[in-house]
Amino acid sequence: MARGVAAAAAALGVVAVLLTAAAAKVCTNTFPSSDSVATHAERAAAQLRLPAGLAARGHGHGHGHEQHLTPTDESAWMELMPRRSLGGGGGGSTPPREAFDWLMLYRKLRGGAAAVDGPADPFLSEASLHDVRLQPGTVYWQAQQTNLEYLLLLDADRLVWSFRTQAGLTATGTPYGGWEGPNVELRGHFVGHYLSATAKMWASTHNDTLRAKMSSVVDVLNDCQKKMGTGYLSAFPSEFFDRAEALTTVWAPYYTIHKIMQGLLDQYTVAGNSKALEMVVGMANYFSDRVKNVIQKYSIERHWASLNEETGGMNDVLYQLYTITDDLKHLTLAHLFDKPCFLGLLAVQADSISGFHSNTHIPVVVGAQMRYEVTGDALYKQIATSFMDMINSSHSYATGGTSAGEFWADPKRLAATLSTENAESCTTYNMLKVSRNLFRWTKEIAYADYYERALINGVLSIQRGTDPGVMIYMLPQAPGRSKAISYHGWGTKYDSFWCCYGTGIESFSKLGDSIYFEEKGDTPALSIIQYIPSTFNWKTAGVTVTQQLEPLSSSDMNFRVSLSVSGKSATLNVRIPTWTSASGAKAILNDKDLGSVTPGSLLSVTKQWNSNDHLSLQFPIALRTEAIKDDQPEYASLQAILFGPFVLAGLSSGDWDAKTGSDVSDWITAVPSSHNSQLMTFTQESSGRTFVLSSSNGSLTMQERPAVDGTDTAVHATFRVHPQDAAMLHGTYGATLKDTSVQIEPFDMPGTVITNNLTLSAQKSAGSFFNIVPGLDGKPNSVSLELGTKPGCFLVSGADYSAGAKIQVSCKSSVQSIGGILEQAASFAQAAPLRQYHPVSFVAKGVKRNFLLEPFYSLRDEFYTVYFNLAA
C-alpha cells in the first residue's frame, strides 16, 4: 500500500510539473517569429520559391568537445544546471537551494520509479521482419514489391548530394528536387526515412541489390560526419540550430535530425551495420552538448520553448538508443525532448488537442510510450492510452486517419472538416505505432482492430496502384473528391519527397511487422493479430506458421483464414475481430470445432504442433454504417459504409444522398462477379489516336483513351452491356456482341441506362434498348449502336474527333453518306473494358442515382465519396 501511495504521489508530481510547463508558455508548432507559417505544405511552397542558396546560409560550427558524464542519471542531469544558478563567480559552488530545486525538477520529470526499472509486466515482442514473408500475388505483397521497385530506382549519389556539399566533399551528379532540393530547409529528412525503409525492406526481402545500395549511403554519410569532425551530420548547416535556439524562423531542424538518427539506428538494429551505431552515437553526443549549452546559457524553459518547432520523434530515438548504449547521457537527453506542455495536457486526460499540428505531436506520444517501456513510469502508459482514446472517439475518420489540413479540429466536430486535405498520411503511419505499442502492452483487441482498419484504408490507399514512387500526402474525405486532385495530388518519383513520401516508403517496407507477436515463457505463445497471407518462421519456438486467406468477394458471407502450423509445443492466440459476429463464427482445428468464438477476444490454442495441423477460422462479415465523429444533431445522418474492416467509397462527382431502408440489405446489394463479363468499352480510331465512348455528367461524348489505368475517364468509358434476353445474362460475351438487343449501363451508375434520347434513366422501357448490329463501315470486328425505337438510326461521333465531342443520333434515311463518313462515325470497336468491378463491389440506392461502392484503398484517380447522407 505504501509503495502504491508513493507511486501515486510521484505520478502527481510529474503531472504537476508537466502542467506547470504547459501553463508557463504557449504550446504550439512554431515560434512566435514564424509569421504563422505552420503547415509543411506552406513552408515547402515558400522555400521552393527562394533564390538558390538563400536557404543554405551558414557554414556550421561545432559544439564538439566530448561530454563525459558520471554514471548516474541524476548526476548527468545536474551537469545541465543553468549557469545563472551557479554561485559566486570564479567557479564557486552551487547554492544548495538552487541545486535542490534543480534535482527535484528532474525527479518530478522522471517520475518516482528508478529511471531504468522498466515496466512490471513483460511486453509482447514483434516478430523479426527477417522471419516473415508475405505471400506472393496478394495485395500486401504487391504493395511491398511496388515499394521495393521504387527504392531500387532511387540513385544514391543524388540522395546524398546535399550531405556531401554541406560536409565540403565533392558531390556527384545533381540533387533531387521537391523537399530534398538544395534550397529547402528540410532537406535530408527523406534520406533518413530511406535508411529506415531500406533496412526494413531488406529484412523483408533480403534483396542483395538493395543492401548494397543502402550500405553505400551509410558509407557516404559516415565520410561526411568524419569530415565535419564534430559528430554533427546533416544536409544543412548547424546554423539552423542557432536559429532554433534563438526561437527564430527555421523549418524543423530537429525533425530532420530525428529521421537521420532513426534511419541509422534501424540500419544497425535491423540490418546489422555497426558503423551506423557509431554514427548515431556521435550525433547524440553532439546534440547533448547543444542542449546542455542552451540550458546552461539560458534556462530549461528556453529549451522547452525550442520544442515548439517540430522535433519529430527525438525522444523516441534517444530512448531506443539508451537501451543499446546504457549511456545515461542519452536517457537524459531523451527526457529533455518529452514535450511537457503537450504531454501535460494528456496526463490529465483532457481532450485539449484541437489546434495542435497533428504530426508534430503524435511522435512525441510514441516517444512517451518508449519512455514507459524504458523506465516503467506508468504515467506515460496512461498518457498514451488516453491519447489513443481521444483520437478514436473524437478525431478519426472512418479510414482510421486523423487531422484536417495537418491540424486537429475540435473534438467530435469532423463534419465541417471534410475536404481534400484530410487524414495526412504521416499521421496514420505514427498512429499505427501508438496502437501497436498499446496492443503489445495490453493485448486489447480494440488496438489491433484499429491497426487493421488504418492499415487497410489509410496505408494501402496512399499508393497509386503498382506505380512505383507515386504516393499521396492527404486522403480526401469530402464528397466528390479524388486522390489525384488536392493541394498535393499524387507525387512524383524524383521531385516530391514530402514528409509523407518518407513515411510511405517505410510503411510499405514493414507490412509484415505487426502480423505476429511473440510472448516468451515455459510454453512460448504467438499472437496472430492481422490476417495477411504470409509465412512466419518462429525460430524461438521451432514452429512455422503459414497463413492464407480465401479470396473475398461482395457475395461472401464469411471471411476465411487458414493457418498451417508445424513444429513444437506452443500456444497460438488468434484475434477474433470486433467487426464479426458470434453467430456463425467458427474455429476448427483438424476438423474439430473448438466451440464458441467471441468477437473482440483472443482465441488460445495450446498443443504439440505436427506437420499436418490445420486451424481454420471463419468470421461472418457484413455491411454496416458508421456515423461520422460529430455530435451535432444536424450531422447525425453522415455515415460511412464498411464491409468488415473495409471502408467502401461510392463513385461520385459530388452526390452523396443515399436512399436507405430499415436494414442495410434493403438498400445495398452485392455486384455479382458475372457482371464483369458484361463490361466493355467502345472505341474509334482517328489519325493514330484512340477515342472512347464516355458517359459523364449526363452527357455522351468521345474522349481520348487514357494513357494510364485508374482514371475517371476509364470509369466513364466502361459500360455494362446486358441483353434483353434474360437467358443471356449469365453468359460470357465473346470479342464482339452482334445482332443483340441490349441496355447500356454506365459503369459508375448501376441501375441507370442510356436511352434512345441520349439521356439517363432508371426506367427500363422500350426506349432504353439498343440493337448491336454489324458495323456500318463493314469492318469485321466493328459494331454500330442502333436505336431500338428507331431502326436505321445510330449513335454517331460526328466529324470532330477532339476530346469532348458530343455523341449524336443520325439516321441513314435522312443523312446522305459522303465518302463513308456516316458509316465511319457510326462504327465502334468493342474493346476490353477499361475498368472492372472490384471483387468487393456493391450497389447502394441513392435518391437521384445509385452508387457503385468499392474498397477505398483500391481507388486511384476516380472521384468518390466516403461519407453518405442517409437522412435523404
PDB file of C-alpha atoms in Angstrom, residues 284-385:
ATOM      1  CA  ALA A 284      23.515  12.097 -29.931  1.00  0.00           C
ATOM      2  CA  ASN A 285      26.632  13.331 -28.171  1.00  0.00           C
ATOM      3  CA  TYR A 286      26.779  16.415 -30.370  1.00  0.00           C
ATOM      4  CA  PHE A 287      23.172  17.347 -29.648  1.00  0.00           C
ATOM      5  CA  SER A 288      23.590  16.557 -25.964  1.00  0.00           C
ATOM      6  CA  ASP A 289      26.212  19.299 -25.937  1.00  0.00           C
ATOM      7  CA  ARG A 290      23.922  21.696 -27.817  1.00  0.00           C
ATOM      8  CA  VAL A 291      21.002  21.204 -25.471  1.00  0.00           C
ATOM      9  CA  LYS A 292      23.313  21.479 -22.427  1.00  0.00           C
ATOM     10  CA  ASN A 293      24.625  24.789 -23.723  1.00  0.00           C
ATOM     11  CA  VAL A 294      21.103  26.179 -24.213  1.00  0.00           C
ATOM     12  CA  ILE A 295      20.004  25.192 -20.710  1.00  0.00           C
ATOM     13  CA  GLN A 296      23.173  26.472 -19.059  1.00  0.00           C
ATOM     14  CA  LYS A 297      23.235  29.726 -21.009  1.00  0.00           C
ATOM     15  CA  TYR A 298      19.526  30.482 -20.708  1.00  0.00           C
ATOM     16  CA  SER A 299      17.187  28.091 -18.866  1.00  0.00           C
ATOM     17  CA  ILE A 300      15.352  24.831 -19.293  1.00  0.00           C
ATOM     18  CA  GLU A 301      12.284  26.869 -20.208  1.00  0.00           C
ATOM     19  CA  ARG A 302      14.205  28.234 -23.188  1.00  0.00           C
ATOM     20  CA  HIS A 303      14.932  24.688 -24.320  1.00  0.00           C
ATOM     21  CA  TRP A 304      11.286  23.728 -23.899  1.00  0.00           C
ATOM     22  CA  ALA A 305      10.282  26.758 -25.944  1.00  0.00           C
ATOM     23  CA  SER A 306      12.503  25.490 -28.760  1.00  0.00           C
ATOM     24  CA  LEU A 307      10.398  22.295 -28.811  1.00  0.00           C
ATOM     25  CA  ASN A 308       7.537  24.349 -30.213  1.00  0.00           C
ATOM     26  CA  GLU A 309       9.234  23.832 -33.559  1.00  0.00           C
ATOM     27  CA  GLU A 310       8.541  20.292 -34.764  1.00  0.00           C
ATOM     28  CA  THR A 311      11.126  17.832 -33.415  1.00  0.00           C
ATOM     29  CA  GLY A 312       9.793  14.555 -34.796  1.00  0.00           C
ATOM     30  CA  GLY A 313      10.433  11.608 -32.501  1.00  0.00           C
ATOM     31  CA  MET A 314      13.679  12.811 -30.943  1.00  0.00           C
ATOM     32  CA  ASN A 315      12.612  11.465 -27.556  1.00  0.00           C
ATOM     33  CA  ASP A 316      11.705   8.115 -29.126  1.00  0.00           C
ATOM     34  CA  VAL A 317      15.001   7.542 -30.941  1.00  0.00           C
ATOM     35  CA  LEU A 318      17.012   8.610 -27.896  1.00  0.00           C
ATOM     36  CA  TYR A 319      15.152   6.190 -25.612  1.00  0.00           C
ATOM     37  CA  GLN A 320      15.826   3.470 -28.176  1.00  0.00           C
ATOM     38  CA  LEU A 321      19.485   4.436 -28.278  1.00  0.00           C
ATOM     39  CA  TYR A 322      19.711   4.330 -24.491  1.00  0.00           C
ATOM     40  CA  THR A 323      18.504   0.712 -24.463  1.00  0.00           C
ATOM     41  CA  ILE A 324      21.541  -0.124 -26.608  1.00  0.00           C
ATOM     42  CA  THR A 325      24.243   2.083 -25.104  1.00  0.00           C
ATOM     43  CA  ASP A 326      23.181   2.301 -21.424  1.00  0.00           C
ATOM     44  CA  ASP A 327      24.642   5.800 -21.599  1.00  0.00           C
ATOM     45  CA  LEU A 328      22.694   7.971 -19.173  1.00  0.00           C
ATOM     46  CA  LYS A 329      23.519  10.999 -21.278  1.00  0.00           C
ATOM     47  CA  HIS A 330      21.191   9.539 -23.910  1.00  0.00           C
ATOM     48  CA  LEU A 331      18.460   8.868 -21.341  1.00  0.00           C
ATOM     49  CA  THR A 332      18.688  12.411 -20.004  1.00  0.00           C
ATOM     50  CA  LEU A 333      18.574  13.886 -23.484  1.00  0.00           C
ATOM     51  CA  ALA A 334      15.521  11.752 -24.270  1.00  0.00           C
ATOM     52  CA  HIS A 335      13.738  13.195 -21.229  1.00  0.00           C
ATOM     53  CA  LEU A 336      14.532  16.682 -22.453  1.00  0.00           C
ATOM     54  CA  PHE A 337      12.664  16.036 -25.724  1.00  0.00           C
ATOM     55  CA  ASP A 338       9.499  14.872 -23.942  1.00  0.00           C
ATOM     56  CA  LYS A 339       7.437  17.946 -24.806  1.00  0.00           C
ATOM     57  CA  PRO A 340       5.974  18.734 -21.373  1.00  0.00           C
ATOM     58  CA  CYS A 341       3.417  21.341 -22.415  1.00  0.00           C
ATOM     59  CA  PHE A 342       1.675  18.757 -24.633  1.00  0.00           C
ATOM     60  CA  LEU A 343       2.150  15.639 -22.520  1.00  0.00           C
ATOM     61  CA  GLY A 344       0.863  17.623 -19.523  1.00  0.00           C
ATOM     62  CA  LEU A 345      -2.493  18.089 -21.249  1.00  0.00           C
ATOM     63  CA  LEU A 346      -2.683  14.382 -21.972  1.00  0.00           C
ATOM     64  CA  ALA A 347      -1.637  13.495 -18.429  1.00  0.00           C
ATOM     65  CA  VAL A 348      -4.897  14.910 -17.055  1.00  0.00           C
ATOM     66  CA  GLN A 349      -6.843  13.100 -19.801  1.00  0.00           C
ATOM     67  CA  ALA A 350      -8.283  16.332 -21.174  1.00  0.00           C
ATOM     68  CA  ASP A 351      -9.172  16.451 -24.858  1.00  0.00           C
ATOM     69  CA  SER A 352      -7.499  19.780 -25.475  1.00  0.00           C
ATOM     70  CA  ILE A 353      -5.609  18.836 -28.625  1.00  0.00           C
ATOM     71  CA  SER A 354      -7.652  20.921 -31.079  1.00  0.00           C
ATOM     72  CA  GLY A 355      -5.458  23.400 -32.908  1.00  0.00           C
ATOM     73  CA  PHE A 356      -2.325  21.319 -32.473  1.00  0.00           C
ATOM     74  CA  HIS A 357      -0.338  20.245 -35.517  1.00  0.00           C
ATOM     75  CA  SER A 358      -1.073  16.536 -35.558  1.00  0.00           C
ATOM     76  CA  ASN A 359       2.132  15.062 -36.884  1.00  0.00           C
ATOM     77  CA  THR A 360       4.253  17.256 -34.634  1.00  0.00           C
ATOM     78  CA  HIS A 361       2.713  15.697 -31.565  1.00  0.00           C
ATOM     79  CA  ILE A 362       1.894  12.059 -32.355  1.00  0.00           C
ATOM     80  CA  PRO A 363       5.639  11.195 -32.472  1.00  0.00           C
ATOM     81  CA  VAL A 364       6.013  12.837 -29.038  1.00  0.00           C
ATOM     82  CA  VAL A 365       3.421  10.368 -27.746  1.00  0.00           C
ATOM     83  CA  VAL A 366       5.306   7.486 -29.394  1.00  0.00           C
ATOM     84  CA  GLY A 367       8.384   8.706 -27.540  1.00  0.00           C
ATOM     85  CA  ALA A 368       6.397   8.803 -24.304  1.00  0.00           C
ATOM     86  CA  GLN A 369       5.487   5.171 -24.945  1.00  0.00           C
ATOM     87  CA  MET A 370       9.156   4.314 -25.287  1.00  0.00           C
ATOM     88  CA  ARG A 371       9.795   6.161 -22.036  1.00  0.00           C
ATOM     89  CA  TYR A 372       7.293   3.873 -20.336  1.00  0.00           C
ATOM     90  CA  GLU A 373       8.997   0.823 -21.798  1.00  0.00           C
ATOM     91  CA  VAL A 374      12.412   2.012 -20.642  1.00  0.00           C
ATOM     92  CA  THR A 375      11.557   3.413 -17.207  1.00  0.00           C
ATOM     93  CA  GLY A 376       8.339   1.685 -16.185  1.00  0.00           C
ATOM     94  CA  ASP A 377       6.743   5.026 -15.366  1.00  0.00           C
ATOM     95  CA  ALA A 378       3.039   4.185 -15.608  1.00  0.00           C
ATOM     96  CA  LEU A 379       2.084   7.819 -16.160  1.00  0.00           C
ATOM     97  CA  TYR A 380       3.361   7.576 -19.712  1.00  0.00           C
ATOM     98  CA  LYS A 381       1.320   4.448 -20.332  1.00  0.00           C
ATOM     99  CA  GLN A 382      -1.711   6.400 -19.163  1.00  0.00           C
ATOM    100  CA  ILE A 383      -0.810   9.301 -21.430  1.00  0.00           C
ATOM    101  CA  ALA A 384      -0.627   7.036 -24.488  1.00  0.00           C
ATOM    102  CA  THR A 385      -3.842   5.239 -23.562  1.00  0.00           C
TER     103      THR A 385
END
